[in-house]
Amino acid sequence: MQREVGTLPLAPALRARLAAAGFQTAQELLDTGPCGLSKEIGISREEALEVLQVVRQECHGHAAGGAGSTRKCTALELLEEEQSQGFIITFCSALDNILGGGVQLTKITEICGAPGVGKTQLCMQLAVDVQIPECFGGVAGEAVFIDTEGSFMVDRVVDIAAACVQHCHLIAEAQQEEDHQKALETFSLENILSHIYYFRCRDYTELLAQVYLLPEFLSEHSKVRLVVIDGIAFPFRHDFEDLSLRTRLLNGLAQQLIIIANDHRSAVVLTNQMTTRIGQNQSTLVPALGESWGHAATVRLIFHWDNSQRLATLYKSPSQKESTIAYHITSHGFRDVQPPAVTPSTEGTELNPRKRPRTEEEKQQ
Amino acid sequence: MAAKKLRRAQLSQEMCERLSRYQITTCQDFLCLSFLELMKVTGQNYYEVQKLLCKVSRACAPQMQTAYEMKLKKSVNPSSAFLSTTLHGLDRVLHGGVPCGSLTEITGPPGCGKTQFCIMLSVLATLPVSMGGLDGAVIYVDTESAFSAERLIEIAANRFPTYFDSDEKLLCMTRSIHLYRELTCCSVLKRIMSLEEEVILKKVKLIIIDSVASVVRKEFDTKLQGNLAERSNFLTRGASVLKYLAEEFSI
């Protein structure tokens, strides 16, 4: 109640008038009442009433503990929350291992890489994987896909989804539990596709507008657990003369995404491009959008090539150590590189991803 | 979409006038400001500004589609999704041919046949759908002056002798291939920007730019400071317009 008038979310002109009239704390405003306020400052009675309503809302919001504005909890509560939280698996167990179980909810993960290395493939894989029912180890959520580059191919998603459904069918056959069968009824190709919400943003204004509207969208579709922004660098890299404006907009975006990730308990995945930094006499590939953007993401993965093998490096993570693994992109999606000793019966070099989960299941049983 | 005037975003008249005093007339300007600046400029309190922001965002935000709707849309006309190159190996690897609706890049050392491939694709695009073509016009932007009309007729006559049996048909085909010779970066960019109207006017189904690298390399020397940024600026701007054209018209 001792809150200063200058901190209230009122229009600046009103604030200036209140300060000029000598009001200092919110309590004084409430004591004056609407008629007195309107006479002293020279505003209409309705406006004065509005001001008082805003003041009351602010002060009561604070007294009630501020749901959403400030959250306090002990580290123990956070630990319990984190342990019960699910991960979104990527179907490549090496990648899941270095990430500590998969893509984490409530965190922002950034994937950087050269063109053609597999960033959009991983995003499409995650959009399908987030929908895996809980009895199979998934999160049973929906996905929002914001595309700025136009590289989302529906046919590819159909392939990936079909392989995922196939995989779950195999597990259900091997384990024969009832809730598996029930879950499989709803986990079909049409359902998977209808729960991927796709937005195509052509420039940064549309991207900004979409991110402003996301909280509303997410509260309507409360089952969304994954927000993918494919190509956050593309709209900001051309046509921008004012670099400070760009940094400001990007930071604003990052803050809003953090709020979305925390409030709605969803994972946010961004893909970034690589740019060349020209040093003294050599040039290195670094993630685009500059140094300050590097602070926005919690977890950073860099995809790169090594001769003809695709590698993924965990570059930045608060809980896992830095490591590199190899991965493959097959017609079924994102998969591990099959070590040759495990399955000697595979014909030629054609990877059969379905064989791998079955041997895993047998090992577990 | 970004340049949409605030007036059309259903903001009240007095609000628009007030904002124009600060030179904020388009949605882009509005969304680029931070919250505090918006409060100062509109003279409203925090909650009102949030509502205004939502209104303006709704005016520019893209429409949502589910992946399922996209798939259904695609399966409605399956035949127009690809331009078959009539090279069976290549078509198999590309899953049907050159896809409509996205950009395809062909690269290679000089003399390996890129321009010949482009000329052949132009012939294929003018063929009727029953023969695997797109039955539409072609826009060919040539920066190296490597396009030869004689070669075009030679390819057409030898490849499809039954179809192009008369001079009539050959002339008809050549009339639907529109050639533009551009020799500088600026003119290429201007030409790309003006393509939208031509696509609608002439019912174009294929756009070929041969070649992007030659004109860029001629003009931008990478050793000079600052040229790298300008070059990538030019390239990305051109690329985004082309992508927009490809998706919008599905060509």
Coordinates of C-alpha atoms in Angstrom, one line a residue:
Chain A
M1 CA 0.0 0.0 0.0
Q2 CA 3.0 2.2 0.3
R3 CA 3.7 1.8 -3.4
E4 CA 4.9 4.9 -5.1
V5 CA 2.6 6.5 -7.6
G6 CA 5.3 6.5 -10.3
T7 CA 5.4 2.8 -10.5
L8 CA 1.8 2.2 -11.2
P9 CA 0.9 1.1 -14.8
L10 CA -1.0 4.3 -15.7
A11 CA -0.8 6.5 -18.7
P12 CA 2.3 8.7 -18.6
A13 CA 0.3 11.9 -18.8
L14 CA -1.8 10.9 -15.8
R15 CA 1.3 10.0 -13.8
A16 CA 2.8 13.3 -14.5
R17 CA -0.3 15.1 -13.3
L18 CA -0.4 13.0 -10.1
A19 CA 3.2 13.7 -9.4
A20 CA 2.6 17.4 -10.0
A21 CA -0.4 17.4 -7.6
G22 CA 1.9 16.0 -4.9
F23 CA 0.6 12.4 -4.6
Q24 CA 3.3 10.0 -3.5
T25 CA 1.9 6.7 -2.5
A26 CA -1.0 4.5 -3.7
Q27 CA -2.6 4.7 -0.3
E28 CA -3.1 8.4 -0.7
L29 CA -4.9 7.9 -3.9
L30 CA -7.3 5.4 -2.4
D31 CA -8.0 7.6 0.5
T32 CA -8.9 10.5 -1.7
G33 CA -11.7 8.7 -3.5
P34 CA -12.8 9.3 -7.1
C35 CA -14.5 12.7 -6.7
G36 CA -11.8 14.2 -4.7
L37 CA -9.2 12.9 -7.2
S38 CA -11.1 14.3 -10.2
K39 CA -11.3 17.8 -8.6
E40 CA -7.7 17.9 -7.6
I41 CA -6.1 16.8 -10.8
G42 CA -8.8 18.0 -13.2
I43 CA -9.8 14.8 -14.9
S44 CA -13.3 13.4 -15.3
R45 CA -14.9 11.2 -12.6
E46 CA -14.9 8.2 -14.8
E47 CA -11.2 8.5 -15.4
A48 CA -10.6 8.9 -11.7
L49 CA -12.5 5.7 -11.0
E50 CA -10.5 3.9 -13.6
V51 CA -7.3 5.0 -12.0
L52 CA -8.5 3.8 -8.6
Q53 CA -9.5 0.5 -10.1
V54 CA -6.0 0.0 -11.6
V55 CA -4.5 0.9 -8.2
R56 CA -6.6 -1.6 -6.4
Q57 CA -5.9 -4.3 -8.9
E58 CA -2.2 -3.8 -8.6
C59 CA -2.1 -3.7 -4.8
H60 CA -4.4 -6.7 -4.3
G61 CA -2.5 -8.6 -6.9
H62 CA 0.6 -8.1 -4.8
A63 CA -1.1 -9.0 -1.6
A64 CA -2.3 -12.3 -3.0
G65 CA 1.2 -13.4 -3.7
G66 CA 1.3 -12.3 -7.3
A67 CA 0.3 -15.3 -9.3
G68 CA 2.5 -15.0 -12.4
S69 CA 4.3 -11.8 -11.5
T70 CA 6.7 -13.1 -8.9
R71 CA 7.0 -16.8 -8.1
K72 CA 8.9 -18.0 -5.1
C73 CA 9.5 -21.7 -4.4
T74 CA 12.2 -23.6 -2.8
A75 CA 14.9 -25.6 -4.7
L76 CA 13.3 -28.8 -3.4
E77 CA 10.0 -28.0 -5.1
L78 CA 11.9 -27.2 -8.3
L79 CA 13.8 -30.5 -8.0
E80 CA 10.6 -32.5 -7.7
E81 CA 9.1 -30.6 -10.6
E82 CA 12.1 -31.2 -12.8
Q83 CA 12.3 -34.9 -12.0
S84 CA 8.6 -35.5 -12.8
Q85 CA 8.9 -33.5 -16.0
G86 CA 9.0 -35.4 -19.2
F87 CA 11.5 -35.0 -22.0
I88 CA 10.8 -35.0 -25.7
I89 CA 12.8 -37.8 -27.2
T90 CA 14.5 -37.5 -30.5
F91 CA 14.6 -41.2 -31.5
C92 CA 18.4 -40.9 -31.6
S93 CA 19.5 -42.3 -28.3
A94 CA 23.0 -40.9 -28.4
L95 CA 21.5 -37.4 -28.8
D96 CA 19.0 -38.1 -26.0
N97 CA 21.9 -39.2 -23.8
I98 CA 24.0 -36.1 -24.2
L99 CA 20.9 -33.9 -23.7
G100 CA 20.1 -35.7 -20.5
G101 CA 17.0 -37.5 -21.6
G102 CA 15.8 -35.4 -24.6
V103 CA 14.7 -31.9 -25.2
Q104 CA 13.7 -30.5 -21.9
L105 CA 10.4 -28.7 -21.3
T106 CA 10.4 -25.1 -20.0
K107 CA 13.8 -24.5 -21.5
I108 CA 14.8 -22.9 -24.8
T109 CA 17.0 -25.1 -27.0
E110 CA 18.8 -23.6 -29.9
I111 CA 20.0 -25.7 -32.9
C112 CA 22.7 -24.1 -35.1
G113 CA 24.2 -25.6 -38.2
A114 CA 25.2 -25.1 -41.8
P115 CA 22.5 -25.4 -44.4
G116 CA 21.5 -29.0 -45.2
V117 CA 22.8 -30.6 -42.0
G118 CA 19.5 -31.6 -40.6
K119 CA 18.0 -28.8 -38.4
T120 CA 14.6 -28.8 -40.0
Q121 CA 14.6 -32.6 -40.0
L122 CA 15.1 -32.6 -36.2
C123 CA 12.4 -30.0 -35.7
M124 CA 9.9 -32.1 -37.7
Q125 CA 11.0 -35.2 -35.8
L126 CA 10.4 -33.4 -32.5
A127 CA 7.0 -32.1 -33.7
V128 CA 6.0 -35.8 -34.1
D129 CA 7.7 -37.1 -31.0
V130 CA 6.0 -34.6 -28.7
Q131 CA 2.7 -36.4 -29.4
I132 CA 3.8 -39.8 -28.3
P133 CA 1.4 -41.0 -25.6
E134 CA 2.7 -41.1 -22.0
C135 CA 2.6 -44.9 -21.7
F136 CA 5.3 -45.1 -24.4
G137 CA 7.5 -42.6 -22.6
G138 CA 6.3 -39.5 -24.4
V139 CA 4.8 -36.2 -23.3
A140 CA 1.4 -36.5 -25.1
G141 CA 1.4 -32.9 -26.2
E142 CA 0.7 -30.9 -29.3
A143 CA 3.2 -28.8 -31.4
V144 CA 3.3 -25.3 -32.8
F145 CA 5.5 -24.9 -35.8
I146 CA 6.5 -21.4 -36.9
D147 CA 8.3 -21.5 -40.2
T148 CA 10.2 -18.5 -41.6
E149 CA 12.1 -20.2 -44.3
G150 CA 9.5 -22.3 -46.0
S151 CA 11.3 -25.6 -45.6
F152 CA 8.5 -27.5 -43.9
M153 CA 7.5 -30.4 -46.2
V154 CA 4.3 -32.2 -45.3
D155 CA 5.2 -35.3 -47.1
R156 CA 8.4 -35.7 -45.0
V157 CA 6.4 -35.3 -41.8
V158 CA 4.0 -38.0 -43.0
D159 CA 7.0 -40.3 -43.5
I160 CA 8.4 -39.5 -40.0
A161 CA 5.0 -39.9 -38.4
A162 CA 4.3 -43.2 -40.1
A163 CA 7.7 -44.5 -38.8
C164 CA 6.9 -43.3 -35.3
V165 CA 3.5 -45.0 -35.3
Q166 CA 5.1 -48.2 -36.6
H167 CA 7.6 -48.1 -33.8
C168 CA 4.9 -47.7 -31.1
H169 CA 3.0 -50.6 -32.6
L170 CA 6.0 -52.8 -32.3
I171 CA 6.5 -51.8 -28.7
A172 CA 2.9 -52.5 -27.9
E173 CA 3.1 -55.9 -29.5
A174 CA 6.2 -56.8 -27.6
Q175 CA 4.7 -55.7 -24.2
Q176 CA 1.0 -56.4 -24.6
E177 CA -0.4 -54.0 -22.0
E178 CA -3.9 -52.7 -22.2
D179 CA -3.3 -49.0 -21.9
H180 CA -0.8 -49.3 -24.8
Q181 CA -3.6 -50.6 -27.0
K182 CA -5.9 -47.8 -26.0
A183 CA -3.3 -45.2 -26.6
L184 CA -2.6 -46.6 -30.0
E185 CA -6.2 -46.0 -31.1
T186 CA -5.7 -42.2 -30.8
F187 CA -2.1 -42.1 -32.0
S188 CA -2.8 -42.3 -35.7
L189 CA -1.4 -40.4 -38.7
E190 CA -4.4 -38.0 -39.0
N191 CA -4.3 -37.2 -35.3
I192 CA -0.6 -36.5 -35.4
L193 CA -0.9 -34.2 -38.4
S194 CA -3.9 -32.4 -37.1
H195 CA -2.1 -31.5 -33.9
I196 CA 0.8 -29.8 -35.6
Y197 CA -0.2 -26.1 -35.8
Y198 CA 1.7 -24.5 -38.6
F199 CA 2.3 -20.8 -39.1
R200 CA 4.3 -19.3 -42.0
C201 CA 5.9 -16.0 -41.2
R202 CA 7.4 -14.1 -44.2
D203 CA 9.2 -11.4 -42.4
Y204 CA 10.2 -10.3 -38.9
T205 CA 7.0 -8.2 -38.4
E206 CA 4.8 -11.3 -38.8
L207 CA 7.2 -13.2 -36.5
L208 CA 6.9 -10.5 -33.8
A209 CA 3.1 -10.4 -34.2
Q210 CA 2.8 -14.1 -34.0
V211 CA 5.0 -14.3 -30.8
Y212 CA 2.8 -11.6 -29.2
L213 CA -0.3 -13.7 -30.0
L214 CA 1.2 -17.0 -28.8
P215 CA 0.3 -16.8 -25.1
E216 CA -3.4 -16.4 -26.1
F217 CA -3.1 -19.3 -28.6
L218 CA -1.4 -21.5 -26.0
S219 CA -4.1 -20.8 -23.4
E220 CA -6.7 -21.9 -25.9
H221 CA -4.8 -25.0 -26.9
S222 CA -3.5 -26.0 -23.5
K223 CA -2.0 -29.3 -24.6
V224 CA 0.8 -27.7 -26.6
R225 CA 4.1 -28.8 -25.3
L226 CA 6.5 -27.7 -28.0
V227 CA 7.0 -24.5 -29.9
V228 CA 9.4 -24.7 -32.8
I229 CA 10.6 -21.6 -34.6
D230 CA 12.4 -22.8 -37.7
G231 CA 14.8 -20.2 -38.9
I232 CA 14.9 -17.4 -36.4
A233 CA 17.9 -15.9 -38.1
F234 CA 16.4 -15.6 -41.6
P235 CA 14.1 -12.7 -41.3
F236 CA 16.6 -10.7 -39.2
R237 CA 19.6 -11.1 -41.5
H238 CA 18.5 -9.1 -44.5
D239 CA 17.1 -5.7 -44.8
F240 CA 18.3 -4.6 -41.4
E241 CA 20.4 -1.5 -41.3
D242 CA 19.9 -0.7 -37.7
L243 CA 21.7 -3.3 -35.7
S244 CA 20.8 -2.0 -32.3
L245 CA 17.1 -2.3 -33.2
R246 CA 17.7 -5.8 -34.3
T247 CA 19.4 -6.6 -31.0
R248 CA 16.6 -5.0 -29.1
L249 CA 13.9 -7.0 -31.0
L250 CA 15.7 -10.2 -30.6
N251 CA 16.1 -9.7 -26.9
G252 CA 12.5 -8.9 -26.6
L253 CA 11.6 -12.1 -28.5
A254 CA 13.9 -14.1 -26.3
Q255 CA 12.2 -12.8 -23.1
Q256 CA 8.8 -13.5 -24.4
L257 CA 9.8 -17.0 -25.4
I258 CA 11.2 -17.6 -21.9
I259 CA 7.9 -16.5 -20.4
I260 CA 5.9 -18.7 -22.7
A261 CA 8.2 -21.7 -22.0
N262 CA 7.8 -21.3 -18.2
D263 CA 4.1 -20.4 -18.0
H264 CA 2.9 -23.1 -20.3
R265 CA 5.5 -25.7 -19.4
S266 CA 6.5 -26.2 -23.0
A267 CA 9.8 -26.6 -24.8
V268 CA 10.9 -23.9 -27.2
V269 CA 13.2 -25.0 -30.0
L270 CA 14.8 -22.5 -32.3
T271 CA 17.0 -23.1 -35.3
N272 CA 19.8 -20.7 -36.2
Q273 CA 22.0 -20.2 -39.2
M274 CA 25.8 -20.1 -39.2
T275 CA 27.9 -17.2 -40.3
T276 CA 31.6 -16.8 -40.9
R277 CA 33.6 -14.8 -38.6
I278 CA 36.7 -13.6 -40.3
G279 CA 39.6 -13.5 -37.9
Q280 CA 43.2 -12.5 -38.3
N281 CA 44.1 -15.0 -41.0
Q282 CA 41.5 -17.7 -40.7
S283 CA 37.7 -17.7 -40.7
T284 CA 35.5 -19.8 -38.4
L285 CA 31.9 -20.7 -38.5
V286 CA 29.9 -19.3 -35.7
P287 CA 26.2 -19.2 -35.0
A288 CA 24.5 -16.2 -36.5
L289 CA 22.8 -13.2 -34.9
G290 CA 25.7 -12.1 -32.8
E291 CA 27.2 -12.6 -29.3
S292 CA 24.2 -11.2 -27.4
W293 CA 21.9 -13.7 -28.9
G294 CA 24.0 -16.5 -27.5
H295 CA 22.7 -15.7 -24.1
A296 CA 19.1 -16.2 -25.0
A297 CA 19.1 -20.0 -25.3
T298 CA 19.6 -22.3 -22.4
V299 CA 20.8 -25.2 -24.4
R300 CA 22.8 -24.9 -27.6
L301 CA 23.4 -27.7 -30.1
I302 CA 25.7 -27.2 -33.1
F303 CA 25.3 -29.5 -36.0
H304 CA 28.2 -29.9 -38.4
W305 CA 29.8 -32.1 -41.0
D306 CA 33.0 -34.2 -40.6
N307 CA 33.8 -35.5 -44.1
S308 CA 30.5 -37.2 -44.8
Q309 CA 29.4 -37.9 -41.2
R310 CA 26.9 -35.6 -39.5
L311 CA 27.9 -34.7 -36.0
A312 CA 26.0 -32.9 -33.2
T313 CA 27.9 -31.1 -30.5
L314 CA 26.3 -30.0 -27.2
Y315 CA 27.8 -26.5 -27.0
K316 CA 26.0 -25.0 -24.0
S317 CA 24.0 -26.6 -21.3
P318 CA 23.5 -25.9 -17.6
S319 CA 23.4 -29.6 -16.6
Q320 CA 25.2 -31.7 -19.1
K321 CA 28.8 -31.7 -20.2
E322 CA 30.1 -30.9 -23.7
S323 CA 30.2 -33.8 -26.0
T324 CA 29.8 -34.8 -29.6
I325 CA 27.9 -37.6 -31.2
A326 CA 27.2 -38.8 -34.7
Y327 CA 23.7 -39.1 -36.1
H328 CA 22.0 -40.2 -39.3
I329 CA 18.9 -39.1 -41.2
T330 CA 17.1 -42.0 -42.7
S331 CA 13.9 -42.1 -44.6
H332 CA 12.2 -42.7 -41.2
G333 CA 13.7 -39.6 -39.7
F334 CA 16.4 -38.8 -37.2
R335 CA 18.2 -41.8 -36.0
D336 CA 21.4 -43.1 -34.5
V337 CA 24.4 -44.2 -36.5
Q338 CA 24.1 -48.0 -36.3
P339 CA 27.3 -49.4 -34.9
P340 CA 28.2 -52.4 -37.2
A341 CA 28.8 -54.9 -34.5
V342 CA 25.4 -54.8 -32.9
T343 CA 23.3 -56.1 -35.8
P344 CA 25.5 -58.1 -38.2
S345 CA 22.4 -59.3 -40.1
T346 CA 21.5 -56.0 -41.7
E347 CA 21.9 -56.2 -45.5
G348 CA 24.5 -54.0 -46.9
T349 CA 24.6 -50.5 -45.6
E350 CA 20.9 -49.8 -45.5
L351 CA 20.1 -48.9 -41.9
N352 CA 17.0 -50.6 -40.5
P353 CA 15.9 -48.4 -37.6
R354 CA 13.2 -50.8 -36.6
K355 CA 15.6 -53.4 -35.6
R356 CA 17.3 -51.3 -33.0
P357 CA 14.3 -50.7 -30.8
R358 CA 13.4 -54.3 -30.8
T359 CA 16.8 -55.4 -29.5
E360 CA 16.5 -52.7 -26.9
E361 CA 13.2 -54.1 -25.8
E362 CA 14.6 -57.6 -25.6
K363 CA 17.5 -56.3 -23.5
Q364 CA 15.0 -54.7 -21.1
Q365 CA 13.0 -57.8 -20.8
Chain B
M1 CA 2.0 -7.6 -44.6
A2 CA 4.5 -5.6 -42.6
A3 CA 3.8 -2.4 -44.4
K4 CA 0.1 -2.6 -43.5
K5 CA -1.1 0.7 -42.4
L6 CA -2.4 1.0 -38.9
R7 CA -5.6 2.5 -40.1
R8 CA -6.5 -0.9 -41.7
A9 CA -5.7 -2.7 -38.5
Q10 CA -8.9 -1.4 -37.0
L11 CA -7.4 1.1 -34.6
S12 CA -9.5 4.1 -33.8
Q13 CA -9.1 7.2 -35.9
E14 CA -7.7 9.4 -33.2
M15 CA -5.2 6.8 -32.1
C16 CA -3.9 6.6 -35.7
E17 CA -3.6 10.4 -35.9
R18 CA -1.8 10.4 -32.6
L19 CA 0.6 7.8 -33.7
S20 CA 1.3 9.4 -37.1
R21 CA 2.5 12.5 -35.2
Y22 CA 5.4 10.3 -34.0
Q23 CA 5.8 8.9 -37.6
I24 CA 4.4 5.5 -36.7
T25 CA 2.1 4.6 -39.6
T26 CA 2.6 1.0 -40.4
C27 CA 2.3 -2.2 -38.3
Q28 CA 6.0 -2.7 -38.6
D29 CA 6.8 0.6 -36.8
F30 CA 4.3 -0.2 -34.1
L31 CA 5.6 -3.7 -33.3
C32 CA 9.2 -2.5 -33.2
L33 CA 8.7 -0.4 -30.2
S34 CA 9.1 -1.6 -26.6
F35 CA 6.3 -1.4 -24.1
L36 CA 7.4 1.7 -22.4
E37 CA 7.7 3.6 -25.7
L38 CA 4.3 2.4 -26.7
M39 CA 2.8 3.7 -23.5
K40 CA 4.5 7.1 -24.0
V41 CA 3.4 7.3 -27.6
T42 CA -0.2 6.2 -27.2
G43 CA -0.8 7.7 -23.8
Q44 CA -2.6 4.7 -22.5
N45 CA -2.1 2.5 -19.5
Y46 CA -0.4 -0.9 -19.4
Y47 CA -3.5 -3.0 -20.0
E48 CA -4.8 -0.9 -22.8
V49 CA -1.4 -1.1 -24.5
Q50 CA -1.5 -4.9 -24.3
K51 CA -4.9 -5.0 -25.9
L52 CA -3.7 -2.6 -28.7
L53 CA -0.7 -4.8 -29.2
C54 CA -2.9 -7.9 -29.6
K55 CA -5.1 -6.0 -32.1
V56 CA -2.2 -4.9 -34.2
S57 CA -0.6 -8.4 -34.1
R58 CA -3.7 -10.0 -35.2
A59 CA -3.7 -7.8 -38.2
C60 CA -0.3 -9.0 -39.3
A61 CA -0.1 -12.5 -38.0
P62 CA -0.2 -15.4 -40.4
Q63 CA -3.1 -17.8 -40.6
M64 CA -2.8 -21.1 -38.8
Q65 CA -3.1 -24.4 -40.6
T66 CA -2.6 -27.8 -39.2
A67 CA -0.3 -30.1 -40.9
Y68 CA -3.2 -32.3 -41.8
E69 CA -5.0 -29.6 -43.7
M70 CA -1.8 -29.0 -45.6
K71 CA -1.6 -32.6 -46.5
L72 CA -5.2 -32.7 -47.7
K73 CA -4.6 -29.6 -49.8
K74 CA -1.6 -31.3 -51.4
S75 CA -3.4 -34.5 -52.1
V76 CA -6.1 -32.7 -54.0
N77 CA -3.9 -32.1 -57.0
P78 CA -1.1 -34.6 -56.9
S79 CA -0.1 -34.1 -60.5
S80 CA 0.8 -30.5 -60.2
A81 CA 3.2 -31.0 -57.4
F82 CA 6.3 -31.8 -59.5
L83 CA 7.8 -31.0 -62.9
S84 CA 9.2 -34.2 -64.1
T85 CA 12.6 -33.9 -65.7
T86 CA 12.2 -37.0 -67.9
L87 CA 15.5 -38.3 -66.6
H88 CA 14.3 -41.3 -64.7
G89 CA 17.2 -41.6 -62.3
L90 CA 17.0 -37.9 -61.4
D91 CA 13.2 -38.1 -60.9
R92 CA 13.5 -41.1 -58.7
V93 CA 16.1 -39.4 -56.5
L94 CA 14.0 -36.2 -56.3
H95 CA 10.8 -38.2 -55.6
G96 CA 9.0 -37.1 -58.7
G97 CA 11.0 -34.2 -60.2
V98 CA 11.6 -30.6 -59.6
P99 CA 9.1 -29.7 -56.8
C100 CA 6.6 -26.9 -57.3
G101 CA 6.4 -24.4 -54.5
S102 CA 10.0 -24.3 -53.5
L103 CA 13.4 -23.1 -54.8
T104 CA 15.7 -25.6 -56.4
E105 CA 19.4 -24.7 -57.0
I106 CA 21.5 -26.3 -59.7
T107 CA 25.3 -25.8 -59.3
G108 CA 28.3 -27.1 -61.0
P109 CA 31.6 -26.3 -62.7
P110 CA 31.4 -24.4 -66.1
G111 CA 30.5 -26.5 -69.1
C112 CA 28.8 -29.3 -67.3
G113 CA 25.4 -28.6 -68.7
K114 CA 23.5 -26.3 -66.3
T115 CA 22.2 -24.0 -69.1
Q116 CA 21.3 -26.9 -71.3
F117 CA 19.3 -28.4 -68.4
C118 CA 17.5 -25.1 -67.9
I119 CA 16.7 -24.9 -71.6
M120 CA 15.3 -28.4 -71.5
L121 CA 13.2 -27.6 -68.4
S122 CA 11.7 -24.6 -70.2
V123 CA 10.6 -26.9 -73.0
L124 CA 9.2 -29.4 -70.6
A125 CA 7.2 -26.7 -68.7
T126 CA 5.4 -25.6 -71.8
L127 CA 4.1 -29.1 -72.6
P128 CA 0.6 -30.0 -71.7
V129 CA -0.1 -31.8 -68.4
S130 CA -0.9 -35.0 -70.2
M131 CA 2.7 -35.2 -71.4
G132 CA 4.2 -34.5 -68.0
G133 CA 4.5 -30.7 -68.4
L134 CA 3.0 -27.8 -66.6
D135 CA 1.2 -26.2 -69.5
G136 CA 2.3 -22.7 -68.6
A137 CA 4.7 -20.0 -69.6
V138 CA 8.3 -19.7 -68.6
I139 CA 10.2 -16.7 -67.4
Y140 CA 13.9 -17.0 -68.1
V141 CA 16.2 -14.4 -66.5
D142 CA 19.5 -14.6 -68.3
T143 CA 22.6 -12.9 -66.9
E144 CA 25.3 -14.6 -69.0
S145 CA 23.6 -14.3 -72.4
A146 CA 24.0 -18.0 -72.8
F147 CA 20.4 -18.7 -73.9
S148 CA 20.2 -19.7 -77.6
A149 CA 16.8 -19.8 -79.2
E150 CA 18.1 -22.1 -82.0
R151 CA 19.2 -24.7 -79.4
L152 CA 15.8 -24.4 -77.9
I153 CA 14.1 -25.3 -81.1
E154 CA 16.6 -28.1 -81.7
I155 CA 15.9 -29.7 -78.3
A156 CA 12.2 -29.4 -78.8
A157 CA 12.1 -30.9 -82.3
N158 CA 14.4 -33.8 -81.5
R159 CA 13.0 -34.7 -78.1
F160 CA 9.3 -34.6 -79.0
P161 CA 9.1 -35.0 -82.7
T162 CA 5.5 -36.2 -82.6
Y163 CA 4.3 -33.2 -80.6
F164 CA 6.2 -30.5 -82.3
D165 CA 5.4 -31.8 -85.8
S166 CA 4.6 -28.4 -87.2
D167 CA 6.3 -25.1 -87.2
E168 CA 3.1 -23.7 -85.7
K169 CA 3.5 -25.6 -82.5
L170 CA 7.2 -24.7 -82.2
L171 CA 6.4 -21.0 -82.6
C172 CA 3.6 -21.3 -80.0
M173 CA 6.0 -22.8 -77.6
T174 CA 8.7 -20.2 -78.1
R175 CA 6.1 -17.5 -77.6
S176 CA 5.4 -18.7 -74.1
I177 CA 9.1 -18.5 -73.0
H178 CA 9.8 -15.0 -71.9
L179 CA 13.5 -14.1 -71.9
Y180 CA 14.9 -11.2 -69.9
R181 CA 18.5 -10.2 -70.2
E182 CA 19.8 -8.5 -67.0
L183 CA 23.4 -7.7 -66.6
T184 CA 23.6 -6.0 -63.2
C185 CA 22.6 -6.9 -59.6
C186 CA 20.2 -4.0 -59.3
S187 CA 18.4 -4.9 -62.5
V188 CA 18.1 -8.5 -61.5
L189 CA 16.6 -7.5 -58.2
K190 CA 14.2 -5.1 -59.9
R191 CA 13.2 -7.8 -62.3
I192 CA 12.6 -10.3 -59.5
M193 CA 10.4 -7.7 -57.7
S194 CA 8.3 -7.1 -60.8
L195 CA 7.8 -10.7 -61.4
E196 CA 4.6 -11.0 -59.3
E197 CA 2.5 -9.2 -61.8
E198 CA 4.0 -11.0 -64.8
V199 CA 3.3 -14.4 -63.2
I200 CA -0.4 -13.6 -62.9
L201 CA -0.6 -11.9 -66.3
K202 CA 1.2 -14.5 -68.4
K203 CA 0.2 -17.6 -66.3
V204 CA 3.8 -18.5 -65.6
K205 CA 4.6 -21.9 -64.2
L206 CA 8.4 -21.9 -64.2
I207 CA 11.0 -19.2 -63.3
I208 CA 14.6 -19.8 -64.1
I209 CA 17.4 -17.5 -63.1
D210 CA 20.6 -18.3 -64.9
S211 CA 22.8 -17.6 -63.1
V212 CA 22.9 -15.9 -59.7
A213 CA 26.5 -16.3 -59.0
S214 CA 27.9 -14.7 -62.1
V215 CA 26.3 -11.4 -61.7
V216 CA 27.0 -11.3 -57.9
R217 CA 30.7 -12.1 -58.4
K218 CA 31.2 -9.5 -61.1
E219 CA 29.9 -6.7 -58.9
F220 CA 30.9 -7.6 -55.3
D221 CA 34.6 -8.0 -54.6
T222 CA 34.7 -9.9 -51.3
K223 CA 38.1 -8.4 -50.4
L224 CA 36.5 -4.9 -50.0
Q225 CA 35.2 -4.1 -46.6
G226 CA 31.4 -4.0 -46.3
N227 CA 30.8 -5.6 -49.6
L228 CA 30.2 -9.0 -48.0
A229 CA 27.2 -7.6 -46.0
E230 CA 25.8 -5.9 -49.1
R231 CA 26.1 -9.0 -51.1
S232 CA 24.4 -11.2 -48.7
N233 CA 21.7 -8.5 -48.3
F234 CA 21.0 -8.6 -52.0
L235 CA 21.0 -12.3 -52.1
T236 CA 18.7 -12.9 -49.2
R237 CA 16.3 -10.2 -50.4
G238 CA 16.1 -11.8 -53.8
A239 CA 15.8 -15.3 -52.2
S240 CA 12.9 -14.2 -50.0
V241 CA 11.0 -12.7 -52.9
L242 CA 11.5 -15.8 -55.0
K243 CA 10.4 -18.0 -52.1
Y244 CA 7.3 -16.0 -51.7
L245 CA 6.5 -16.3 -55.4
A246 CA 7.1 -20.0 -55.4
E247 CA 4.8 -20.6 -52.4
E248 CA 2.1 -18.2 -53.4
F249 CA 1.7 -19.4 -56.9
S250 CA 2.9 -22.9 -56.4
I251 CA 5.4 -22.8 -59.3

